[in-house]
C-alpha positions as a LaTeX table, in Angstrom:
\begin{tabular}{lrrr}
\hline
Residue & $x$ (\AA) & $y$ (\AA) & $z$ (\AA) \\
\hline
Met1 & 15.29 & $-50.31$ & $-37.10$ \\
Tyr2 & 15.69 & $-46.83$ & $-38.58$ \\
Phe3 & 17.80 & $-45.65$ & $-41.51$ \\
Leu4 & 19.37 & $-42.25$ & $-42.23$ \\
Ser5 & 19.43 & $-41.59$ & $-45.98$ \\
Ala6 & 22.17 & $-39.83$ & $-47.90$ \\
Thr7 & 21.83 & $-36.06$ & $-48.05$ \\
Leu8 & 19.91 & $-35.07$ & $-51.15$ \\
Phe9 & 20.81 & $-31.59$ & $-52.46$ \\
Ala10 & 19.14 & $-31.65$ & $-55.83$ \\
Phe11 & 16.33 & $-33.69$ & $-57.33$ \\
Cys12 & 15.20 & $-34.43$ & $-60.85$ \\
Phe13 & 12.00 & $-36.31$ & $-61.56$ \\
Leu14 & 12.51 & $-38.32$ & $-64.75$ \\
Asn15 & 10.83 & $-41.55$ & $-65.84$ \\
Gly16 & 9.46 & $-42.23$ & $-62.36$ \\
Leu17 & 12.89 & $-41.98$ & $-60.68$ \\
Cys18 & 14.47 & $-39.46$ & $-58.34$ \\
Tyr19 & 18.29 & $-39.04$ & $-58.36$ \\
Ala20 & 20.59 & $-37.41$ & $-55.81$ \\
Asp21 & 23.61 & $-35.16$ & $-56.49$ \\
Ser22 & 26.69 & $-37.13$ & $-57.54$ \\
Asp23 & 29.08 & $-35.38$ & $-55.13$ \\
Ile24 & 27.66 & $-37.43$ & $-52.23$ \\
Gly25 & 27.10 & $-40.65$ & $-54.09$ \\
Arg26 & 24.11 & $-41.59$ & $-56.16$ \\
Ser27 & 20.83 & $-42.52$ & $-54.43$ \\
Val28 & 17.68 & $-43.55$ & $-56.26$ \\
Leu29 & 14.12 & $-43.47$ & $-54.90$ \\
Asn30 & 11.53 & $-45.31$ & $-56.99$ \\
Tyr31 & 8.13 & $-43.75$ & $-56.45$ \\
Gly32 & 4.63 & $-44.76$ & $-57.60$ \\
Lys33 & 1.01 & $-44.23$ & $-56.61$ \\
Ala34 & 1.81 & $-44.84$ & $-52.96$ \\
Phe35 & 4.50 & $-42.16$ & $-52.89$ \\
Asp36 & 3.73 & $-38.56$ & $-51.95$ \\
Leu37 & 5.35 & $-36.84$ & $-54.94$ \\
Lys38 & 4.02 & $-33.36$ & $-54.13$ \\
Gly39 & 5.36 & $-33.60$ & $-50.59$ \\
Leu40 & 8.76 & $-34.68$ & $-51.89$ \\
Lys41 & 8.90 & $-31.73$ & $-54.29$ \\
Arg42 & 8.15 & $-29.40$ & $-51.39$ \\
Ile43 & 11.02 & $-31.01$ & $-49.47$ \\
Lys44 & 13.30 & $-30.47$ & $-52.48$ \\
Asn45 & 12.40 & $-26.78$ & $-52.76$ \\
Glu46 & 12.80 & $-26.21$ & $-49.05$ \\
Gly47 & 16.12 & $-28.06$ & $-49.02$ \\
Leu48 & 17.53 & $-26.04$ & $-51.90$ \\
Ala49 & 16.42 & $-22.79$ & $-50.28$ \\
Gly50 & 17.74 & $-23.71$ & $-46.83$ \\
Arg51 & 21.29 & $-24.92$ & $-47.43$ \\
Gln52 & 22.64 & $-22.12$ & $-45.25$ \\
Glu53 & 20.41 & $-23.32$ & $-42.38$ \\
Asn54 & 22.25 & $-26.66$ & $-42.14$ \\
Lys55 & 19.14 & $-28.64$ & $-43.10$ \\
Arg56 & 19.29 & $-32.04$ & $-44.71$ \\
Ile57 & 16.82 & $-34.50$ & $-46.13$ \\
Tyr58 & 16.32 & $-37.61$ & $-44.00$ \\
Thr59 & 14.34 & $-40.81$ & $-44.39$ \\
Ile60 & 12.96 & $-42.87$ & $-41.53$ \\
Phe61 & 11.45 & $-46.32$ & $-41.99$ \\
Ile62 & 8.44 & $-47.33$ & $-39.89$ \\
Lys63 & 7.76 & $-50.96$ & $-38.94$ \\
His64 & 4.47 & $-51.01$ & $-37.02$ \\
Leu65 & 2.75 & $-47.62$ & $-37.12$ \\
Ser66 & 0.82 & $-46.37$ & $-40.11$ \\
Pro67 & 3.16 & $-43.95$ & $-41.92$ \\
Asp68 & 0.25 & $-41.59$ & $-42.65$ \\
Ile69 & $-0.77$ & $-41.52$ & $-38.99$ \\
Phe70 & 2.83 & $-40.95$ & $-37.94$ \\
Arg71 & 3.15 & $-38.02$ & $-40.37$ \\
Arg72 & 0.00 & $-36.44$ & $-38.91$ \\
Met73 & 1.49 & $-36.82$ & $-35.44$ \\
Leu74 & 4.70 & $-35.15$ & $-36.60$ \\
Ser75 & 2.73 & $-32.25$ & $-38.08$ \\
Glu76 & 1.26 & $-31.64$ & $-34.61$ \\
Leu77 & 4.65 & $-31.83$ & $-32.89$ \\
Phe78 & 6.59 & $-29.97$ & $-35.61$ \\
Pro79 & 4.15 & $-27.60$ & $-37.40$ \\
Asp80 & 6.79 & $-26.30$ & $-39.85$ \\
Leu81 & 7.98 & $-29.76$ & $-40.89$ \\
Val82 & 7.42 & $-30.80$ & $-44.52$ \\
Ala83 & 7.27 & $-34.59$ & $-44.94$ \\
Ala84 & 6.46 & $-37.07$ & $-47.70$ \\
Val85 & 5.20 & $-40.63$ & $-47.14$ \\
Asp86 & 5.88 & $-43.80$ & $-49.14$ \\
Asn87 & 3.37 & $-46.42$ & $-47.97$ \\
Arg88 & 5.01 & $-49.21$ & $-49.97$ \\
Ser89 & 8.35 & $-48.96$ & $-48.19$ \\
Arg90 & 6.67 & $-47.60$ & $-45.02$ \\
Ser91 & 9.04 & $-44.63$ & $-44.99$ \\
Ile92 & 8.80 & $-40.92$ & $-44.22$ \\
Thr93 & 11.14 & $-38.43$ & $-45.90$ \\
Phe94 & 11.52 & $-34.91$ & $-44.49$ \\
Asn95 & 13.80 & $-31.87$ & $-44.51$ \\
Ala96 & 15.17 & $-30.86$ & $-41.11$ \\
Asp97 & 18.24 & $-29.85$ & $-39.17$ \\
Lys98 & 20.21 & $-32.44$ & $-37.23$ \\
Leu99 & 18.60 & $-31.64$ & $-33.86$ \\
Thr100 & 15.07 & $-31.89$ & $-35.26$ \\
Tyr101 & 15.97 & $-35.18$ & $-36.93$ \\
Lys102 & 17.17 & $-36.63$ & $-33.61$ \\
Arg103 & 13.93 & $-35.55$ & $-31.92$ \\
Ile104 & 11.82 & $-37.13$ & $-34.66$ \\
Arg105 & 13.82 & $-40.35$ & $-34.42$ \\
Glu106 & 13.27 & $-40.43$ & $-30.64$ \\
Val107 & 9.52 & $-40.02$ & $-31.19$ \\
Ala108 & 9.56 & $-42.88$ & $-33.70$ \\
Glu109 & 11.53 & $-45.16$ & $-31.36$ \\
Asn110 & 9.01 & $-44.53$ & $-28.55$ \\
Leu111 & 5.88 & $-45.00$ & $-30.66$ \\
Asp112 & 6.81 & $-47.47$ & $-33.38$ \\
Lys113 & 6.38 & $-50.63$ & $-31.35$ \\
Ala114 & 4.48 & $-53.85$ & $-31.97$ \\
Leu115 & 1.07 & $-53.85$ & $-30.27$ \\
Ser116 & 0.19 & $-56.59$ & $-27.83$ \\
Gln117 & $-2.25$ & $-59.26$ & $-28.93$ \\
Ile118 & $-5.46$ & $-59.90$ & $-26.98$ \\
Arg119 & $-7.32$ & $-63.20$ & $-27.34$ \\
Ile120 & $-10.95$ & $-62.94$ & $-26.23$ \\
Glu121 & $-12.78$ & $-66.14$ & $-25.34$ \\
Val122 & $-16.57$ & $-65.93$ & $-25.16$ \\
Lys123 & $-19.25$ & $-68.35$ & $-24.01$ \\
Ile124 & $-22.80$ & $-67.50$ & $-25.06$ \\
Ile125 & $-25.45$ & $-69.37$ & $-23.08$ \\
Glu126 & $-29.25$ & $-69.23$ & $-23.32$ \\
Ile127 & $-31.10$ & $-70.06$ & $-20.09$ \\
Asn128 & $-34.76$ & $-71.01$ & $-19.78$ \\
Tyr129 & $-36.30$ & $-69.88$ & $-16.48$ \\
Gln130 & $-39.29$ & $-71.72$ & $-15.06$ \\
Asn131 & $-39.87$ & $-69.01$ & $-12.49$ \\
Phe132 & $-38.27$ & $-65.71$ & $-11.56$ \\
Asp133 & $-37.04$ & $-67.00$ & $-8.18$ \\
Gln134 & $-34.75$ & $-69.38$ & $-10.03$ \\
Tyr135 & $-33.30$ & $-66.41$ & $-11.91$ \\
Lys136 & $-32.72$ & $-64.40$ & $-8.72$ \\
Asn137 & $-31.07$ & $-67.34$ & $-6.97$ \\
Leu138 & $-28.69$ & $-67.88$ & $-9.86$ \\
Phe139 & $-27.54$ & $-64.26$ & $-9.80$ \\
Ala140 & $-27.72$ & $-63.61$ & $-6.07$ \\
Asn141 & $-24.09$ & $-62.46$ & $-6.06$ \\
Ile142 & $-24.42$ & $-60.19$ & $-9.10$ \\
Thr143 & $-25.55$ & $-56.56$ & $-9.01$ \\
Ser144 & $-29.01$ & $-55.36$ & $-10.04$ \\
Gly145 & $-29.92$ & $-53.75$ & $-13.36$ \\
Val146 & $-28.12$ & $-55.38$ & $-16.26$ \\
Lys147 & $-26.68$ & $-58.36$ & $-14.45$ \\
Ile148 & $-22.92$ & $-58.12$ & $-14.32$ \\
Asn149 & $-20.30$ & $-59.41$ & $-11.87$ \\
Tyr150 & $-18.48$ & $-56.08$ & $-11.81$ \\
Asp151 & $-18.33$ & $-53.63$ & $-8.90$ \\
Phe152 & $-18.13$ & $-50.14$ & $-10.39$ \\
Asn153 & $-17.15$ & $-48.66$ & $-7.01$ \\
Thr154 & $-14.06$ & $-50.82$ & $-6.50$ \\
Arg155 & $-13.51$ & $-51.47$ & $-10.23$ \\
Lys156 & $-13.13$ & $-55.17$ & $-9.53$ \\
Ile157 & $-14.74$ & $-58.29$ & $-10.96$ \\
Asn158 & $-16.34$ & $-60.68$ & $-8.48$ \\
Pro159 & $-15.38$ & $-64.36$ & $-8.89$ \\
Val160 & $-17.71$ & $-66.50$ & $-10.98$ \\
Asn161 & $-16.73$ & $-69.95$ & $-9.71$ \\
Glu162 & $-20.13$ & $-70.64$ & $-8.10$ \\
Leu163 & $-21.97$ & $-69.24$ & $-11.11$ \\
Glu164 & $-20.10$ & $-71.48$ & $-13.54$ \\
Gly165 & $-21.01$ & $-74.51$ & $-11.45$ \\
Ser166 & $-24.68$ & $-73.55$ & $-11.56$ \\
Leu167 & $-24.51$ & $-73.09$ & $-15.32$ \\
Val168 & $-23.00$ & $-76.54$ & $-15.80$ \\
Tyr169 & $-25.89$ & $-77.99$ & $-13.77$ \\
Leu170 & $-28.49$ & $-76.14$ & $-15.88$ \\
Val171 & $-26.91$ & $-77.28$ & $-19.13$ \\
Lys172 & $-26.82$ & $-80.93$ & $-18.02$ \\
Asn173 & $-30.49$ & $-80.83$ & $-17.00$ \\
Gly174 & $-31.71$ & $-79.17$ & $-20.17$ \\
Tyr175 & $-32.49$ & $-75.74$ & $-18.69$ \\
Ala176 & $-29.66$ & $-74.02$ & $-20.54$ \\
Asn177 & $-28.11$ & $-74.30$ & $-23.94$ \\
Ile178 & $-24.61$ & $-73.26$ & $-25.01$ \\
Leu179 & $-25.25$ & $-71.32$ & $-28.21$ \\
Ala180 & $-21.61$ & $-70.72$ & $-29.15$ \\
Lys181 & $-18.05$ & $-70.64$ & $-27.79$ \\
Pro182 & $-16.25$ & $-68.28$ & $-30.15$ \\
Ala183 & $-12.74$ & $-66.96$ & $-29.65$ \\
Val184 & $-11.30$ & $-63.99$ & $-31.50$ \\
Ser185 & $-7.90$ & $-62.29$ & $-31.41$ \\
Thr186 & $-7.21$ & $-58.61$ & $-31.89$ \\
Val187 & $-4.46$ & $-56.11$ & $-31.19$ \\
Asp188 & $-4.50$ & $-53.53$ & $-28.45$ \\
Ser189 & $-7.11$ & $-50.76$ & $-28.97$ \\
Asn190 & $-8.72$ & $-52.50$ & $-31.95$ \\
Lys191 & $-12.34$ & $-53.67$ & $-31.95$ \\
Ala192 & $-13.28$ & $-57.36$ & $-32.01$ \\
Val193 & $-16.69$ & $-58.26$ & $-33.48$ \\
Ile194 & $-18.61$ & $-61.52$ & $-33.06$ \\
Lys195 & $-21.82$ & $-62.08$ & $-35.03$ \\
Ile196 & $-23.99$ & $-65.18$ & $-34.67$ \\
Gly197 & $-27.38$ & $-65.38$ & $-36.34$ \\
Asp198 & $-29.46$ & $-65.65$ & $-39.47$ \\
Arg199 & $-30.82$ & $-63.46$ & $-42.24$ \\
Val200 & $-34.55$ & $-64.12$ & $-42.36$ \\
Pro201 & $-36.23$ & $-63.39$ & $-45.72$ \\
Tyr202 & $-39.71$ & $-62.00$ & $-46.23$ \\
Ile203 & $-41.60$ & $-60.85$ & $-49.32$ \\
Thr204 & $-43.37$ & $-57.60$ & $-50.07$ \\
Thr205 & $-45.61$ & $-56.92$ & $-53.06$ \\
Ile206 & $-45.46$ & $-53.72$ & $-55.09$ \\
Leu207 & $-48.67$ & $-52.96$ & $-57.00$ \\
Ser208 & $-48.94$ & $-50.69$ & $-59.99$ \\
Glu209 & $-51.76$ & $-49.87$ & $-62.37$ \\
Tyr210 & $-50.90$ & $-52.63$ & $-64.81$ \\
Ser211 & $-48.82$ & $-55.12$ & $-62.88$ \\
His212 & $-47.47$ & $-56.22$ & $-59.56$ \\
Ser213 & $-44.09$ & $-57.53$ & $-58.49$ \\
Asn214 & $-42.61$ & $-59.19$ & $-55.45$ \\
Gln215 & $-39.47$ & $-58.11$ & $-53.67$ \\
Val216 & $-37.46$ & $-60.16$ & $-51.20$ \\
His217 & $-36.18$ & $-58.37$ & $-48.09$ \\
His218 & $-34.06$ & $-59.66$ & $-45.22$ \\
Val219 & $-33.91$ & $-58.93$ & $-41.52$ \\
Asp220 & $-30.83$ & $-59.82$ & $-39.47$ \\
Thr221 & $-31.45$ & $-61.74$ & $-36.26$ \\
Gly222 & $-29.13$ & $-63.25$ & $-33.70$ \\
Ile223 & $-26.34$ & $-62.04$ & $-31.45$ \\
Asp224 & $-23.92$ & $-59.15$ & $-32.04$ \\
Leu225 & $-21.04$ & $-58.67$ & $-29.63$ \\
Glu226 & $-18.53$ & $-55.85$ & $-30.03$ \\
Ile227 & $-15.53$ & $-55.54$ & $-27.69$ \\
Leu228 & $-12.94$ & $-52.76$ & $-27.79$ \\
Pro229 & $-10.07$ & $-53.75$ & $-25.46$ \\
Lys230 & $-7.41$ & $-51.25$ & $-24.38$ \\
Ile231 & $-4.43$ & $-52.34$ & $-22.31$ \\
Val232 & $-4.16$ & $-49.78$ & $-19.51$ \\
Ser233 & $-1.09$ & $-51.07$ & $-17.71$ \\
Gly234 & 0.53 & $-54.45$ & $-17.24$ \\
Asn235 & $-2.24$ & $-57.04$ & $-17.23$ \\
Leu236 & $-5.19$ & $-54.65$ & $-16.88$ \\
Ile237 & $-7.63$ & $-54.05$ & $-19.74$ \\
Leu238 & $-10.29$ & $-51.38$ & $-20.16$ \\
Ala239 & $-13.00$ & $-53.06$ & $-22.24$ \\
Glu240 & $-15.84$ & $-51.24$ & $-23.96$ \\
Ile241 & $-18.55$ & $-53.83$ & $-24.59$ \\
Asn242 & $-21.71$ & $-53.63$ & $-26.67$ \\
Ala243 & $-23.94$ & $-56.73$ & $-26.64$ \\
Arg244 & $-27.15$ & $-56.95$ & $-28.65$ \\
Val245 & $-29.66$ & $-59.79$ & $-29.14$ \\
Ser246 & $-32.29$ & $-59.55$ & $-31.89$ \\
Thr247 & $-35.12$ & $-62.06$ & $-32.43$ \\
Ile248 & $-38.36$ & $-62.17$ & $-34.38$ \\
Lys249 & $-41.09$ & $-61.64$ & $-31.81$ \\
Leu250 & $-43.97$ & $-62.50$ & $-34.14$ \\
Trp251 & $-45.18$ & $-62.28$ & $-37.72$ \\
Gln252 & $-47.70$ & $-59.53$ & $-38.34$ \\
Thr253 & $-50.27$ & $-60.04$ & $-41.10$ \\
Leu254 & $-51.08$ & $-56.96$ & $-43.16$ \\
Gly255 & $-53.39$ & $-57.66$ & $-46.05$ \\
Glu256 & $-52.13$ & $-60.83$ & $-47.68$ \\
Met257 & $-48.53$ & $-60.36$ & $-46.55$ \\
Gln258 & $-46.71$ & $-61.26$ & $-43.34$ \\
Tyr259 & $-44.04$ & $-59.01$ & $-41.86$ \\
Pro260 & $-41.59$ & $-59.83$ & $-39.05$ \\
Val261 & $-41.74$ & $-57.85$ & $-35.81$ \\
Leu262 & $-38.22$ & $-57.63$ & $-34.38$ \\
Ser263 & $-37.43$ & $-57.68$ & $-30.67$ \\
Ser264 & $-34.05$ & $-56.25$ & $-29.67$ \\
Arg265 & $-32.23$ & $-56.37$ & $-26.33$ \\
Gln266 & $-29.00$ & $-54.45$ & $-25.79$ \\
Ala267 & $-26.42$ & $-53.81$ & $-23.08$ \\
Gln268 & $-23.44$ & $-51.44$ & $-23.11$ \\
Thr269 & $-20.74$ & $-51.08$ & $-20.49$ \\
Ser270 & $-17.10$ & $-50.12$ & $-19.91$ \\
Val271 & $-15.21$ & $-52.16$ & $-17.33$ \\
Tyr272 & $-11.70$ & $-52.98$ & $-16.18$ \\
Ile273 & $-10.75$ & $-56.64$ & $-16.61$ \\
Lys274 & $-7.56$ & $-58.31$ & $-15.46$ \\
Asn275 & $-5.79$ & $-60.78$ & $-17.70$ \\
Gly276 & $-7.60$ & $-64.13$ & $-17.43$ \\
Glu277 & $-10.60$ & $-62.86$ & $-15.44$ \\
Thr278 & $-14.16$ & $-63.69$ & $-16.57$ \\
Leu279 & $-16.77$ & $-60.98$ & $-16.98$ \\
Val280 & $-20.43$ & $-62.03$ & $-17.03$ \\
Ile281 & $-23.15$ & $-59.98$ & $-18.71$ \\
Ala282 & $-26.75$ & $-61.10$ & $-18.33$ \\
Gly283 & $-30.19$ & $-59.58$ & $-17.94$ \\
Leu284 & $-31.05$ & $-59.57$ & $-21.67$ \\
Met285 & $-34.31$ & $-61.35$ & $-20.92$ \\
Asp286 & $-37.10$ & $-62.19$ & $-23.32$ \\
Glu287 & $-40.61$ & $-63.43$ & $-22.65$ \\
Gln288 & $-42.61$ & $-65.44$ & $-25.17$ \\
Met289 & $-45.98$ & $-67.15$ & $-25.19$ \\
Lys290 & $-45.89$ & $-70.61$ & $-26.74$ \\
Arg291 & $-49.00$ & $-72.41$ & $-27.99$ \\
Asn292 & $-48.73$ & $-76.20$ & $-27.80$ \\
Val293 & $-51.24$ & $-78.38$ & $-29.66$ \\
Thr294 & $-51.52$ & $-82.16$ & $-29.20$ \\
Ala295 & $-53.72$ & $-84.38$ & $-31.34$ \\
Val296 & $-54.49$ & $-88.06$ & $-31.77$ \\
Pro297 & $-53.82$ & $-89.09$ & $-35.37$ \\
Phe298 & $-56.91$ & $-89.82$ & $-37.50$ \\
Phe299 & $-59.42$ & $-89.30$ & $-34.64$ \\
Ser300 & $-58.59$ & $-85.60$ & $-34.32$ \\
Asp301 & $-59.58$ & $-85.13$ & $-37.98$ \\
Leu302 & $-63.09$ & $-86.55$ & $-37.53$ \\
Pro303 & $-65.91$ & $-84.00$ & $-37.85$ \\
Phe304 & $-67.73$ & $-82.89$ & $-34.69$ \\
Ile305 & $-65.89$ & $-85.26$ & $-32.33$ \\
Gly306 & $-62.36$ & $-84.39$ & $-33.49$ \\
Arg307 & $-61.97$ & $-81.76$ & $-30.77$ \\
Leu308 & $-62.34$ & $-84.49$ & $-28.14$ \\
Phe309 & $-59.04$ & $-85.92$ & $-29.33$ \\
Thr310 & $-57.25$ & $-82.57$ & $-29.48$ \\
Gly311 & $-55.57$ & $-80.71$ & $-26.66$ \\
Glu312 & $-54.16$ & $-77.20$ & $-26.52$ \\
Asn313 & $-52.31$ & $-75.23$ & $-23.89$ \\
Gln314 & $-50.33$ & $-72.00$ & $-23.72$ \\
Glu315 & $-47.01$ & $-71.69$ & $-21.94$ \\
Lys316 & $-45.16$ & $-68.53$ & $-21.01$ \\
Thr317 & $-41.40$ & $-68.89$ & $-21.21$ \\
Lys318 & $-38.62$ & $-66.57$ & $-20.06$ \\
Thr319 & $-35.17$ & $-66.78$ & $-21.54$ \\
Asp320 & $-31.95$ & $-64.91$ & $-20.91$ \\
Ile321 & $-28.70$ & $-64.67$ & $-22.86$ \\
Leu322 & $-25.46$ & $-64.78$ & $-20.87$ \\
Phe323 & $-22.07$ & $-63.62$ & $-22.11$ \\
Leu324 & $-18.99$ & $-64.96$ & $-20.32$ \\
Ile325 & $-16.04$ & $-62.93$ & $-21.60$ \\
Thr326 & $-12.44$ & $-63.83$ & $-20.75$ \\
Pro327 & $-9.51$ & $-61.87$ & $-22.25$ \\
His328 & $-5.93$ & $-63.13$ & $-22.44$ \\
Ile329 & $-3.05$ & $-60.73$ & $-23.14$ \\
Phe330 & $-0.02$ & $-61.77$ & $-25.17$ \\
His331 & 2.60 & $-59.06$ & $-24.82$ \\
Ser332 & 4.88 & $-58.45$ & $-27.79$ \\
Gly333 & 8.49 & $-59.36$ & $-27.36$ \\
\hline
\end{tabular}
């Protein structure tokens, strides 16, 4: 995995190439924009000045870590170390004695490992509630506040078997709608982002003394879900979750223009989830007033008596967005 380079006692920088002294065999390093030339020159100067200190120039190749991040880590562990990075070959070259080299190699062996993959399956469901009692009955086994099947005292997730059965019933009877079933994969300690929605355009008018012009603007609506999973130990994940739902509440008329009024609902939490468990986040409720108009064709358009053939009623609806989040860990070999 790691490679110890030939000892380089003298360097010359000609035509983009760096050559080693011939008494130990010739070694060529081809550098370019990705190579830290200034750092390598500092290594050369330090190496020439420190021959009596039994220092040599070593090169370590990194497979998984970012070489720049690894160099910053080394600067914290070995403040006097001078190192140069080549991002193309993913290598770090430094001047050190044999003991320091062994310590750096041990650090690399412990840290330079492939990160585990995490596949996150999400179900996003919108539920229409006819009355609030129906909502309370559905989540009778989930804590108050932002509805979530997680006990923060015991750090355990309550089973959702009964809840999933109720959701299937609501979907079959038209009271719920599965908006999306996305799945996204990420590596340990890297954020996964799911965005579902639309960009809604609207027009504004700019008036000047001699002319006027229209400009098109956009507002983003829909669902944003951000999950930052961190594998704590074995099959346990610490997940930082940020869920946000944005909808256009109404269109406000100002002058001759209409502008969207945005309604936003958001939930943030940090929870421990075992591999394969399902976390439920709910409580992002919205209430809207719908105006329904019914009319009999032709007769409703007649003057004076047309209203007799027209009906109108208002209906208040409550909706909630549910997130069912299930992570699956795939450990690296």
